[in-house]
Tab-separated table of C-alpha atoms in Angstrom:
chain	number	residue	atom	x	y	z
H	1	MET	CA	21.442	-5.341	19.829
H	2	THR	CA	18.441	-6.679	21.892
H	3	ASP	CA	17.283	-5.730	25.369
H	4	ALA	CA	14.679	-7.800	27.109
H	5	SER	CA	15.136	-6.243	30.591
H	6	THR	CA	13.186	-2.991	29.833
H	7	LEU	CA	9.600	-2.292	29.627
H	8	HIS	CA	9.278	-0.635	26.287
H	9	ASP	CA	6.778	2.083	25.423
H	10	ALA	CA	5.942	0.425	22.205
H	11	ALA	CA	6.892	-2.800	20.392
H	12	VAL	CA	6.231	-3.293	16.632
H	13	ILE	CA	5.736	-6.785	15.427
H	14	GLY	CA	6.410	-7.222	11.747
H	15	GLY	CA	9.319	-5.857	9.622
H	16	GLY	CA	7.717	-4.970	6.367
H	17	PRO	CA	7.648	-1.284	5.076
H	18	ALA	CA	4.703	-0.316	7.159
H	19	GLY	CA	6.107	-1.891	10.255
H	20	LEU	CA	9.647	-0.375	9.931
H	21	ALA	CA	8.101	2.938	9.139
H	22	ALA	CA	6.005	2.517	12.466
H	23	ALA	CA	9.012	1.815	14.504
H	24	ILE	CA	10.977	4.571	13.200
H	25	ALA	CA	8.262	7.055	13.610
H	26	LEU	CA	7.564	5.830	17.153
H	27	ALA	CA	11.108	6.017	18.140
H	28	GLN	CA	11.488	9.556	16.596
H	29	ALA	CA	8.334	10.512	18.548
H	30	GLY	CA	10.017	9.747	21.893
H	31	ALA	CA	8.979	6.131	22.461
H	32	ARG	CA	11.465	3.616	23.712
H	33	THR	CA	10.670	1.071	20.939
H	34	ALA	CA	11.303	-2.575	20.146
H	35	LEU	CA	11.120	-3.975	16.657
H	36	VAL	CA	10.478	-7.819	16.555
H	37	ALA	CA	11.169	-8.881	12.973
H	38	ARG	CA	13.554	-11.214	11.261
H	39	ARG	CA	16.179	-9.710	9.134
H	40	VAL	CA	15.792	-11.397	5.715
H	41	PRO	CA	16.858	-10.247	2.408
H	42	TYR	CA	14.124	-8.670	0.442
H	43	ALA	CA	14.161	-11.052	-2.431
H	44	ASP	CA	11.319	-10.315	-4.870
H	45	ASN	CA	10.999	-7.533	-7.447
H	46	ARG	CA	7.835	-5.862	-6.504
H	47	THR	CA	7.483	-2.066	-6.533
H	48	THR	CA	5.388	0.597	-4.637
H	49	ALA	CA	3.889	3.801	-5.947
H	50	LEU	CA	4.332	6.178	-3.012
H	51	LEU	CA	1.975	9.165	-3.223
H	52	GLY	CA	1.935	12.638	-1.556
H	53	ALA	CA	1.836	12.242	2.121
H	54	SER	CA	3.927	8.917	1.989
H	55	ILE	CA	6.693	10.740	0.596
H	56	GLU	CA	6.361	13.587	3.196
H	57	LEU	CA	6.417	10.942	6.000
H	58	LEU	CA	9.537	9.268	4.561
H	59	GLU	CA	11.295	12.667	4.461
H	60	SER	CA	10.357	13.425	8.036
H	61	LEU	CA	11.798	9.989	9.014
H	62	ASP	CA	15.041	10.739	7.028
H	63	VAL	CA	14.317	7.675	4.890
H	64	TRP	CA	13.428	9.198	1.541
H	65	PRO	CA	16.801	11.022	0.811
H	66	ARG	CA	18.460	7.430	1.071
H	67	CYS	CA	16.386	5.974	-1.658
H	68	LYS	CA	14.951	8.732	-3.869
H	69	ASP	CA	17.523	8.275	-6.652
H	70	LYS	CA	16.148	4.585	-7.186
H	71	ALA	CA	12.504	6.055	-7.847
H	72	ALA	CA	10.601	7.388	-10.934
H	73	ALA	CA	8.317	10.398	-10.779
H	74	LEU	CA	4.551	10.045	-11.469
H	75	GLU	CA	3.547	13.169	-13.354
H	76	ILE	CA	0.528	11.822	-15.345
H	77	MET	CA	-1.974	9.179	-14.691
H	78	ARG	CA	-4.223	7.825	-17.626
H	79	LEU	CA	-7.259	5.732	-17.226
H	80	VAL	CA	-8.138	3.790	-20.342
H	81	ASP	CA	-11.399	1.875	-20.815
H	82	ASP	CA	-10.201	-1.317	-22.599
H	83	THR	CA	-13.391	-3.325	-21.827
H	84	GLY	CA	-14.565	-3.530	-25.485
H	85	ARG	CA	-18.073	-3.007	-24.229
H	86	LEU	CA	-20.847	-1.367	-26.133
H	87	PHE	CA	-20.684	1.759	-23.885
H	88	ARG	CA	-16.948	2.792	-23.081
H	89	SER	CA	-15.607	5.502	-21.020
H	90	PRO	CA	-13.474	8.142	-22.577
H	91	GLU	CA	-9.816	8.330	-21.492
H	92	VAL	CA	-9.221	10.276	-18.326
H	93	ARG	CA	-5.808	12.101	-17.775
H	94	PHE	CA	-4.743	13.412	-14.488
H	95	SER	CA	-1.744	15.869	-14.505
H	96	CYS	CA	-0.029	16.758	-11.328
H	97	HIS	CA	1.019	20.162	-12.803
H	98	GLU	CA	-2.795	20.986	-12.863
H	99	ILE	CA	-2.677	21.061	-8.931
H	100	ALA	CA	0.552	22.825	-8.852
H	101	LEU	CA	2.778	19.814	-7.939
H	102	ASP	CA	5.978	18.361	-9.528
H	103	ALA	CA	4.622	14.744	-9.072
H	104	PHE	CA	1.771	12.894	-7.707
H	105	GLY	CA	4.407	10.610	-6.165
H	106	TYR	CA	7.226	8.264	-6.972
H	107	ASN	CA	7.498	4.477	-8.092
H	108	ILE	CA	10.279	2.755	-6.253
H	109	ASP	CA	11.264	-1.051	-5.956
H	110	ASN	CA	10.551	-2.252	-2.540
H	111	ARG	CA	14.076	-3.708	-2.146
H	112	SER	CA	15.555	-0.098	-2.260
H	113	LEU	CA	12.758	1.239	0.065
H	114	MET	CA	13.437	-1.600	2.552
H	115	LEU	CA	17.244	-1.018	2.533
H	116	ALA	CA	16.639	2.671	3.329
H	117	LEU	CA	14.307	1.845	6.149
H	118	GLU	CA	16.381	-0.623	7.565
H	119	GLU	CA	19.531	1.726	7.449
H	120	ARG	CA	17.583	4.442	9.267
H	121	ALA	CA	16.108	2.103	11.817
H	122	ALA	CA	19.680	0.913	12.792
H	123	GLU	CA	20.778	4.489	13.639
H	124	LEU	CA	18.132	5.393	16.344
H	125	PRO	CA	19.409	4.734	19.884
H	126	ASN	CA	15.946	4.260	21.338
H	127	LEU	CA	14.886	1.579	18.853
H	128	VAL	CA	15.853	-1.867	19.864
H	129	ARG	CA	15.851	-4.753	17.245
H	130	PHE	CA	14.817	-8.410	18.155
H	131	ASP	CA	15.907	-10.341	14.919
H	132	ASP	CA	13.369	-12.983	15.536
H	133	GLU	CA	9.645	-13.783	15.038
H	134	ALA	CA	6.945	-13.307	17.618
H	135	GLU	CA	5.552	-16.765	18.778
H	136	SER	CA	3.129	-15.513	21.398
H	137	VAL	CA	1.472	-12.142	22.388
H	138	VAL	CA	-0.159	-11.994	25.770
H	139	ILE	CA	-2.128	-8.882	26.739
H	140	GLU	CA	-2.203	-8.068	30.313
H	141	ALA	CA	-3.558	-5.161	32.417
H	142	ASP	CA	-0.682	-2.814	32.269
H	143	ASP	CA	1.437	-4.257	29.371
H	144	VAL	CA	1.795	-6.857	26.782
H	145	ALA	CA	4.121	-9.841	27.080
H	146	ILE	CA	5.841	-11.092	23.850
H	147	ARG	CA	7.727	-14.333	23.439
H	148	THR	CA	10.043	-14.900	20.377
H	149	ALA	CA	10.448	-18.092	18.484
H	150	SER	CA	13.899	-18.380	20.000
H	151	ALA	CA	12.484	-17.867	23.549
H	152	GLN	CA	13.294	-14.247	24.006
H	153	PHE	CA	10.896	-12.254	26.199
H	154	LEU	CA	10.030	-8.599	26.179
H	155	SER	CA	7.178	-6.445	27.280
H	156	ALA	CA	5.564	-3.134	26.060
H	157	ARG	CA	2.720	-0.867	27.058
H	158	LEU	CA	1.705	-0.458	23.326
H	159	VAL	CA	2.064	-3.183	20.641
H	160	VAL	CA	1.828	-2.276	17.023
H	161	GLY	CA	0.793	-5.221	14.878
H	162	ALA	CA	2.341	-4.979	11.544
H	163	ASP	CA	2.314	-8.726	11.008
H	164	GLY	CA	0.199	-9.051	7.930
H	165	ARG	CA	-3.033	-10.785	6.938
H	166	HIS	CA	-2.687	-13.539	9.480
H	167	SER	CA	-1.989	-11.266	12.427
H	168	LEU	CA	-0.948	-12.832	15.659
H	169	CYS	CA	-1.357	-9.407	17.384
H	170	ARG	CA	-4.991	-9.000	16.035
H	171	GLU	CA	-5.861	-12.538	17.213
H	172	ALA	CA	-4.487	-11.845	20.682
H	173	ALA	CA	-6.565	-8.779	21.019
H	174	GLY	CA	-9.705	-10.708	19.860
H	175	ILE	CA	-10.226	-8.381	16.922
H	176	ALA	CA	-12.700	-10.050	14.320
H	177	VAL	CA	-12.031	-9.426	10.800
H	178	THR	CA	-14.427	-9.429	7.648
H	179	ARG	CA	-12.959	-11.166	4.634
H	180	ARG	CA	-14.322	-11.176	1.072
H	181	GLU	CA	-12.310	-13.350	-1.463
H	182	LEU	CA	-12.349	-11.845	-4.991
H	183	THR	CA	-12.373	-14.016	-8.080
H	184	GLN	CA	-9.340	-12.160	-9.340
H	185	THR	CA	-5.641	-12.593	-9.111
H	186	ALA	CA	-2.767	-10.072	-9.721
H	187	LEU	CA	0.187	-10.952	-11.661
H	188	THR	CA	3.195	-8.664	-11.025
H	189	PHE	CA	6.429	-8.305	-12.852
H	190	ASN	CA	8.649	-5.631	-14.488
H	191	VAL	CA	9.583	-4.920	-18.152
H	192	ALA	CA	12.095	-2.913	-20.283
H	193	HIS	CA	10.600	-1.095	-23.356
H	194	THR	CA	11.843	0.550	-26.368
H	195	ARG	CA	9.829	3.836	-25.951
H	196	PRO	CA	10.137	6.325	-23.104
H	197	HIS	CA	7.313	6.369	-20.472
H	198	ARG	CA	7.644	10.071	-19.944
H	199	ASN	CA	6.608	9.647	-16.252
H	200	VAL	CA	3.047	8.587	-17.382
H	201	SER	CA	1.280	5.860	-15.458
H	202	THR	CA	-1.420	4.110	-17.659
H	203	GLU	CA	-4.105	2.019	-16.268
H	204	PHE	CA	-5.903	-0.122	-18.591
H	205	HIS	CA	-9.536	-1.206	-17.469
H	206	THR	CA	-10.448	-4.596	-18.730
H	207	PRO	CA	-13.483	-6.690	-17.992
H	208	HIS	CA	-11.504	-8.720	-15.415
H	209	GLY	CA	-9.747	-5.954	-13.627
H	210	PRO	CA	-7.009	-3.329	-14.272
H	211	CYS	CA	-3.697	-3.803	-16.098
H	212	VAL	CA	-1.337	-0.919	-14.733
H	213	PHE	CA	1.735	0.354	-16.415
H	214	VAL	CA	3.809	2.295	-13.611
H	215	PRO	CA	7.194	4.134	-14.534
H	216	LEU	CA	10.456	2.872	-13.164
H	217	PRO	CA	13.794	4.713	-13.704
H	218	GLY	CA	15.070	4.487	-17.169
H	219	ASP	CA	12.860	2.826	-20.016
H	220	ARG	CA	11.305	0.421	-17.613
H	221	SER	CA	7.815	-0.030	-16.069
H	222	SER	CA	6.286	-2.159	-13.296
H	223	ILE	CA	3.230	-4.097	-14.193
H	224	VAL	CA	0.170	-5.239	-12.023
H	225	TRP	CA	-2.100	-7.252	-14.257
H	226	VAL	CA	-5.408	-8.369	-12.647
H	227	SER	CA	-7.147	-11.265	-14.186
H	228	ALA	CA	-9.310	-14.436	-13.448
H	229	PRO	CA	-7.249	-16.774	-11.404
H	230	ALA	CA	-6.834	-19.420	-14.208
H	231	GLU	CA	-5.773	-16.711	-16.596
H	232	ALA	CA	-3.201	-15.412	-14.331
H	233	GLU	CA	-1.786	-18.787	-13.807
H	234	ARG	CA	-1.597	-19.213	-17.611
H	235	LEU	CA	0.207	-15.871	-18.092
H	236	ARG	CA	2.741	-16.524	-15.279
H	237	ALA	CA	3.592	-19.846	-17.072
H	238	LEU	CA	4.365	-18.308	-20.363
H	239	SER	CA	7.957	-18.083	-21.528
H	240	ASP	CA	9.637	-14.721	-21.335
H	241	ALA	CA	9.002	-14.114	-25.070
H	242	GLU	CA	5.389	-15.215	-24.799
H	243	LEU	CA	4.573	-12.887	-21.889
H	244	SER	CA	6.614	-10.056	-23.520
H	245	ALA	CA	4.349	-10.307	-26.529
H	246	ALA	CA	1.181	-10.696	-24.335
H	247	ILE	CA	1.856	-7.573	-22.375
H	248	GLU	CA	2.818	-5.629	-25.347
H	249	LYS	CA	-0.410	-6.499	-27.020
H	250	GLN	CA	-2.382	-5.471	-23.661
H	251	SER	CA	-0.641	-2.159	-23.662
H	252	HIS	CA	-1.570	-1.558	-27.290
H	253	SER	CA	2.261	-0.963	-27.836
H	254	ILE	CA	2.064	2.431	-26.240
H	255	LEU	CA	5.546	1.746	-24.944
H	256	GLY	CA	7.006	-0.010	-27.862
H	257	ARG	CA	8.534	-3.467	-27.811
H	258	MET	CA	8.718	-5.098	-24.317
H	259	SER	CA	10.967	-7.406	-22.656
H	260	VAL	CA	9.945	-9.160	-19.598
H	261	GLU	CA	12.483	-9.041	-16.634
H	262	PRO	CA	13.144	-11.814	-14.137
H	263	GLY	CA	10.652	-12.391	-11.531
H	264	ARG	CA	6.930	-12.922	-11.496
H	265	ASN	CA	4.598	-13.020	-8.515
H	266	LEU	CA	0.877	-14.040	-8.154
H	267	PHE	CA	-1.481	-12.669	-5.433
H	268	PRO	CA	-5.078	-13.689	-5.072
H	269	LEU	CA	-7.172	-10.555	-4.268
H	270	ALA	CA	-9.426	-10.026	-1.369
H	271	ILE	CA	-10.774	-7.250	0.674
H	272	GLU	CA	-10.276	-7.535	4.420
H	273	ARG	CA	-11.205	-5.109	7.371
H	274	PRO	CA	-11.043	-5.824	11.145
H	275	LYS	CA	-13.913	-4.622	13.346
H	276	SER	CA	-11.402	-2.366	15.118
H	277	PHE	CA	-8.158	-0.807	14.358
H	278	GLY	CA	-6.921	-0.439	17.794
H	279	ARG	CA	-7.988	-2.200	21.183
H	280	ASP	CA	-6.448	-3.781	24.192
H	281	ARG	CA	-3.030	-2.339	24.032
H	282	VAL	CA	-2.833	-3.421	20.389
H	283	ALA	CA	-2.807	-0.986	17.214
H	284	LEU	CA	-3.100	-2.621	13.739
H	285	VAL	CA	-1.045	-1.123	10.805
H	286	GLY	CA	-0.522	-2.323	7.164
H	287	GLU	CA	-2.248	-5.481	5.930
H	288	ALA	CA	-3.205	-6.389	9.628
H	289	ALA	CA	-5.513	-3.359	9.290
H	290	HIS	CA	-6.699	-3.472	5.709
H	291	VAL	CA	-6.347	-5.517	2.589
H	292	VAL	CA	-7.456	-4.060	-0.635
H	293	PRO	CA	-7.042	-4.795	-4.364
H	294	PRO	CA	-4.159	-2.968	-6.262
H	295	ILE	CA	-6.339	-0.157	-7.598
H	296	GLY	CA	-5.210	3.400	-7.046
H	297	ALA	CA	-2.050	2.392	-5.363
H	298	GLN	CA	-3.483	2.720	-1.894
H	299	SER	CA	-2.372	-0.460	0.085
H	300	LEU	CA	1.097	0.748	1.375
H	301	ASN	CA	0.095	4.490	1.334
H	302	LEU	CA	-2.642	3.562	3.783
H	303	GLY	CA	-0.195	1.528	5.759
H	304	LEU	CA	2.208	4.595	6.091
H	305	ARG	CA	-0.634	6.777	7.225
H	306	ASP	CA	-1.377	3.909	9.894
H	307	ALA	CA	2.208	4.331	11.073
H	308	ALA	CA	2.163	8.179	11.121
H	309	ASP	CA	-1.146	8.228	13.102
H	310	ILE	CA	-0.120	5.739	15.806
H	311	ALA	CA	3.328	7.329	16.203
H	312	ARG	CA	1.722	10.884	16.623
H	313	LEU	CA	-0.782	9.706	19.142
H	314	ALA	CA	1.609	7.642	21.193
H	315	GLY	CA	4.176	10.329	21.141
H	316	GLU	CA	1.486	12.854	22.477
H	317	ALA	CA	0.611	10.432	25.053
H	318	ILE	CA	4.280	9.917	26.179
H	319	ALA	CA	4.964	13.682	26.226
H	320	SER	CA	2.075	14.098	28.625
H	321	SER	CA	3.331	11.284	30.850
H	322	GLN	CA	0.331	9.027	29.882
H	323	ASP	CA	0.269	5.384	28.894
H	324	PRO	CA	0.622	5.123	25.095
H	325	GLY	CA	-1.385	1.838	25.283
H	326	ALA	CA	-4.215	3.199	27.205
H	327	ASP	CA	-7.723	2.594	25.922
H	328	GLU	CA	-8.182	6.434	25.118
H	329	VAL	CA	-5.257	6.399	22.894
H	330	LEU	CA	-6.381	3.303	21.029
H	331	LYS	CA	-9.839	4.800	20.614
H	332	ARG	CA	-8.306	7.997	19.149
H	333	TYR	CA	-6.238	5.753	16.759
H	334	ASP	CA	-9.324	3.865	15.636
H	335	ARG	CA	-11.338	7.198	15.075
H	336	ALA	CA	-8.363	8.502	13.155
H	337	ARG	CA	-8.029	5.587	10.935
H	338	ARG	CA	-11.727	4.589	10.271
H	339	PRO	CA	-12.750	7.274	7.901
H	340	ASP	CA	-9.667	6.900	5.841
H	341	ILE	CA	-9.640	3.172	5.509
H	342	LEU	CA	-13.308	2.810	5.117
H	343	SER	CA	-13.701	5.461	2.463
H	344	ARG	CA	-10.625	4.077	0.488
H	345	THR	CA	-12.019	0.539	0.784
H	346	PHE	CA	-15.413	1.464	-0.446
H	347	ALA	CA	-13.984	3.523	-3.375
H	348	ILE	CA	-11.735	0.749	-4.455
H	349	ASP	CA	-14.301	-2.016	-4.298
H	350	LEU	CA	-16.879	0.210	-6.249
H	351	ALA	CA	-14.350	0.878	-9.011
H	352	ASN	CA	-13.423	-2.832	-9.114
H	353	ARG	CA	-17.123	-3.919	-9.243
H	354	SER	CA	-17.871	-1.389	-12.092
H	355	LEU	CA	-15.186	-3.227	-14.158
H	356	LEU	CA	-16.446	-6.703	-13.355
H	357	ASN	CA	-20.130	-5.968	-13.832
H	358	ASP	CA	-21.248	-6.259	-17.605
H	359	PHE	CA	-24.794	-5.515	-16.845
H	360	LEU	CA	-25.731	-3.407	-19.848
H	361	PRO	CA	-27.672	-0.616	-18.225
H	362	LEU	CA	-24.728	0.154	-15.905
H	363	GLN	CA	-22.246	0.709	-18.760
H	364	PRO	CA	-23.506	4.123	-19.837
H	365	ILE	CA	-23.589	5.321	-16.114
H	366	ARG	CA	-20.009	4.411	-15.595
H	367	ALA	CA	-19.167	5.971	-18.988
H	368	VAL	CA	-20.905	9.289	-18.092
H	369	GLY	CA	-19.264	9.291	-14.698
H	370	MET	CA	-15.940	9.010	-16.034
H	371	HIS	CA	-16.593	11.458	-18.846
H	372	LEU	CA	-17.649	14.131	-16.007
H	373	LEU	CA	-14.474	13.246	-14.103
H	374	GLY	CA	-12.208	14.204	-17.074
H	375	ALA	CA	-14.388	17.047	-18.394
H	376	ILE	CA	-14.985	19.114	-15.331
H	377	GLY	CA	-11.960	20.802	-14.207
H	378	PRO	CA	-12.841	21.372	-10.284
H	379	LEU	CA	-14.282	17.829	-10.163
H	380	ARG	CA	-11.053	16.445	-11.581
H	381	ARG	CA	-8.692	18.569	-9.347
H	382	PHE	CA	-10.892	17.463	-6.405
H	383	ALA	CA	-10.378	13.821	-7.233
H	384	MET	CA	-6.573	14.341	-7.653
H	385	ARG	CA	-6.308	15.919	-4.220
H	386	GLU	CA	-8.418	13.360	-2.510
H	387	GLY	CA	-6.542	10.617	-4.278
H	388	LEU	CA	-3.305	11.958	-2.711
H	389	THR	CA	-4.498	12.990	0.884
H	390	PRO	CA	-8.156	12.801	2.271
H	391	THR	CA	-9.443	16.206	3.096
H	392	TRP	CA	-9.536	15.840	6.775
H	393	ARG	CA	-5.944	15.105	6.838
H	394	ARG	CA	-5.076	18.197	5.071
């Protein structure tokens, strides 16, 4: 169903997981919401590790009960220094039980998550779907006019840009973005293995970036293997048998014999951050608001916190008979998201740089830091809690 005759409280442009979550959260917060996103089959086999607050949000949206049986719990996280350098860090293990949790989070294939989000979105009477792509976004004094590719028109007082790295919404609001391309590429794929993972996620730190093994249901894991671009291309071109042997060697056979499943994806890595997260009736969420390397499973978790915050602030404004797209609401959104996004981006960038830098005097500093993190209980528990939910949000 579509309805272009109504001025919507909010319009979400972009139908990825962060965009769908934002649309559902806004509708549940009382906003008359439009979702502008093409319905397309989610074709690839990527997965997402959803941590702490993300699960809580999806439960509050009545999404998690629809897909939790497709997810694997993450109970232990191992960091293993596999750089081969002179000074190497000791292994660090984080256990969810040490901070009284059943799991840090859950790893789920994006296809199952998207189906659950789409199913919930279709149930909400105040969420209207435009099965189309936004072609133009024009910001006016009292609302935002949106034209779709098939010449449908709608307007909203608040626009949530969930339209990715090349955001049309961000461009319409005149929000500049800082980009830094990294000389790294991530290869993602899934494997079956002969030994159980026991809900342990293992991250091998190599001189070119992390190689992460994240549990999936059964004796399966998802892989994010970061390396130099040419090496990533070479790995993707290997036969199934050759790539299975290569990833088993990289894992030091901790999961036994491996068999690569169909589907491989390559992603050049970058760090991107806009100058503002909300301005001129536009709030940015997901990759329109932040692009980070796949370290610490932060990307979509940040995006879901974006969705939760804009829905909360817009809902509060509507409940007070205020304009959800007003400057003050967008300023509050920017203030809410800035410390979270900047701190996570800084920590991820620092961790990544420490792997890539083989300057000898820095090696013992990194090794000592990792040793202290693993050996000092209060510091380790603080790091675990911060990794799940920033202090100010708790």
